[in-house]
Amino acid sequence: MSWKKMMLDGDAGGGPALKGTVAVDPPNITKASTENVDVSVSGLLTTHKVYVQCQSDLENGLVCISAYCPTNGTLRFRISNWSSAAIDGAQRTWAYQAYT
């Protein structure tokens, strides 16, 4: 099943296994580098496919390059700074959906 179909129709179970929002506060990320930001999400499993969306604009230069569950109960955001200066991103609300 394609990710587009999953997002539009849900997975075989009829929709996301989990969904909600979390606060994400990136650390100061030096130029041209990447940091992991971990948040707790109850019920999230390493077998889930996770989709995330920031609910407001990130600072210019910051990009979320992936989101996944490295250990049960942890949602990891990999945030890169593609600019030529360090950026300390503000805390923002992110939405997530996790599919089985």
mmCIF file of C-alpha atoms in Angstrom:
data_model
loop_
_atom_site.group_PDB
_atom_site.id
_atom_site.type_symbol
_atom_site.label_atom_id
_atom_site.label_comp_id
_atom_site.label_asym_id
_atom_site.label_seq_id
_atom_site.Cartn_x
_atom_site.Cartn_y
_atom_site.Cartn_z
ATOM 1 C CA MET A 1 0.000 0.000 0.000
ATOM 2 C CA SER A 2 1.392 3.419 -0.864
ATOM 3 C CA TRP A 3 1.869 6.106 1.781
ATOM 4 C CA LYS A 4 -0.590 8.319 -0.136
ATOM 5 C CA LYS A 5 -3.316 5.686 0.102
ATOM 6 C CA MET A 6 -2.513 5.179 3.802
ATOM 7 C CA MET A 7 -2.865 8.889 4.510
ATOM 8 C CA LEU A 8 -6.118 9.160 2.531
ATOM 9 C CA ASP A 9 -7.804 5.873 3.390
ATOM 10 C CA GLY A 10 -5.969 4.573 6.428
ATOM 11 C CA ASP A 11 -4.179 1.243 6.635
ATOM 12 C CA ALA A 12 -5.806 -2.195 6.577
ATOM 13 C CA GLY A 13 -7.055 -1.517 10.107
ATOM 14 C CA GLY A 14 -9.136 1.438 8.934
ATOM 15 C CA GLY A 15 -6.913 4.334 9.957
ATOM 16 C CA PRO A 16 -3.967 5.314 12.083
ATOM 17 C CA ALA A 17 -3.165 3.182 15.087
ATOM 18 C CA LEU A 18 -2.170 6.372 16.938
ATOM 19 C CA LYS A 19 -2.446 10.071 16.255
ATOM 20 C CA GLY A 20 -1.948 13.219 18.235
ATOM 21 C CA THR A 21 0.370 16.141 18.833
ATOM 22 C CA VAL A 22 3.625 16.573 20.725
ATOM 23 C CA ALA A 23 5.809 19.513 21.686
ATOM 24 C CA VAL A 24 9.225 19.432 19.995
ATOM 25 C CA ASP A 25 12.009 21.778 21.110
ATOM 26 C CA PRO A 26 15.128 21.363 18.951
ATOM 27 C CA PRO A 27 18.474 22.035 20.630
ATOM 28 C CA ASN A 28 20.952 24.541 19.243
ATOM 29 C CA ILE A 29 22.013 22.838 16.007
ATOM 30 C CA THR A 30 25.342 23.891 14.558
ATOM 31 C CA LYS A 31 25.609 24.755 10.872
ATOM 32 C CA ALA A 32 25.429 21.876 8.400
ATOM 33 C CA SER A 33 24.651 19.264 11.065
ATOM 34 C CA THR A 34 21.809 17.062 12.307
ATOM 35 C CA GLU A 35 20.447 16.343 15.789
ATOM 36 C CA ASN A 36 17.923 13.851 17.152
ATOM 37 C CA VAL A 37 15.042 15.102 19.269
ATOM 38 C CA ASP A 38 13.193 12.376 21.202
ATOM 39 C CA VAL A 39 9.717 12.731 22.706
ATOM 40 C CA SER A 40 7.560 10.190 24.523
ATOM 41 C CA VAL A 41 4.456 8.836 22.804
ATOM 42 C CA SER A 42 2.572 6.188 24.770
ATOM 43 C CA GLY A 43 1.727 3.137 22.697
ATOM 44 C CA LEU A 44 4.103 3.920 19.827
ATOM 45 C CA LEU A 45 5.919 0.801 18.593
ATOM 46 C CA THR A 46 9.050 0.272 16.531
ATOM 47 C CA THR A 47 6.870 -1.490 13.959
ATOM 48 C CA HIS A 48 4.742 1.609 13.295
ATOM 49 C CA LYS A 49 5.215 3.714 10.184
ATOM 50 C CA VAL A 50 5.206 7.317 11.418
ATOM 51 C CA TYR A 51 4.254 10.523 9.599
ATOM 52 C CA VAL A 52 4.768 13.953 11.176
ATOM 53 C CA GLN A 53 3.969 17.559 10.336
ATOM 54 C CA CYS A 54 5.082 20.740 12.064
ATOM 55 C CA GLN A 55 2.061 22.885 12.866
ATOM 56 C CA SER A 56 3.896 26.188 12.202
ATOM 57 C CA ASP A 57 6.887 27.316 10.173
ATOM 58 C CA LEU A 58 10.323 26.129 11.249
ATOM 59 C CA GLU A 59 13.183 28.590 11.281
ATOM 60 C CA ASN A 60 14.789 29.059 7.862
ATOM 61 C CA GLY A 61 17.449 26.396 7.481
ATOM 62 C CA LEU A 62 15.875 23.753 9.743
ATOM 63 C CA VAL A 63 14.419 20.649 8.088
ATOM 64 C CA CYS A 64 12.971 17.485 9.618
ATOM 65 C CA ILE A 65 14.622 14.788 7.520
ATOM 66 C CA SER A 66 12.961 11.801 9.205
ATOM 67 C CA ALA A 67 10.726 10.664 12.040
ATOM 68 C CA TYR A 68 10.606 7.143 13.417
ATOM 69 C CA CYS A 69 10.308 5.030 16.558
ATOM 70 C CA PRO A 70 13.765 3.753 17.660
ATOM 71 C CA THR A 71 12.381 2.150 20.832
ATOM 72 C CA ASN A 72 8.819 1.525 21.944
ATOM 73 C CA GLY A 73 7.265 4.702 23.321
ATOM 74 C CA THR A 74 9.803 7.083 21.713
ATOM 75 C CA LEU A 75 9.191 9.265 18.667
ATOM 76 C CA ARG A 76 12.468 10.506 17.205
ATOM 77 C CA PHE A 77 12.737 13.567 14.977
ATOM 78 C CA ARG A 78 15.970 13.974 12.966
ATOM 79 C CA ILE A 79 16.323 17.705 12.385
ATOM 80 C CA SER A 80 19.015 19.127 10.120
ATOM 81 C CA ASN A 81 20.375 22.644 9.924
ATOM 82 C CA TRP A 82 21.174 23.349 6.282
ATOM 83 C CA SER A 83 22.239 26.941 6.904
ATOM 84 C CA SER A 84 25.671 28.476 7.401
ATOM 85 C CA ALA A 85 25.035 29.436 11.057
ATOM 86 C CA ALA A 86 23.840 27.708 14.236
ATOM 87 C CA ILE A 87 20.069 27.721 14.841
ATOM 88 C CA ASP A 88 18.316 27.198 18.176
ATOM 89 C CA GLY A 89 14.794 26.318 17.049
ATOM 90 C CA ALA A 90 11.762 27.330 19.054
ATOM 91 C CA GLN A 91 9.450 24.783 20.657
ATOM 92 C CA ARG A 92 6.594 23.976 18.308
ATOM 93 C CA THR A 93 3.653 21.588 18.178
ATOM 94 C CA TRP A 94 3.954 18.697 15.733
ATOM 95 C CA ALA A 95 1.162 16.362 14.646
ATOM 96 C CA TYR A 96 1.866 12.667 14.180
ATOM 97 C CA GLN A 97 0.105 9.623 12.790
ATOM 98 C CA ALA A 98 1.381 6.079 13.291
ATOM 99 C CA TYR A 99 0.260 3.153 11.147
ATOM 100 C CA THR A 100 0.671 -0.582 11.620
#
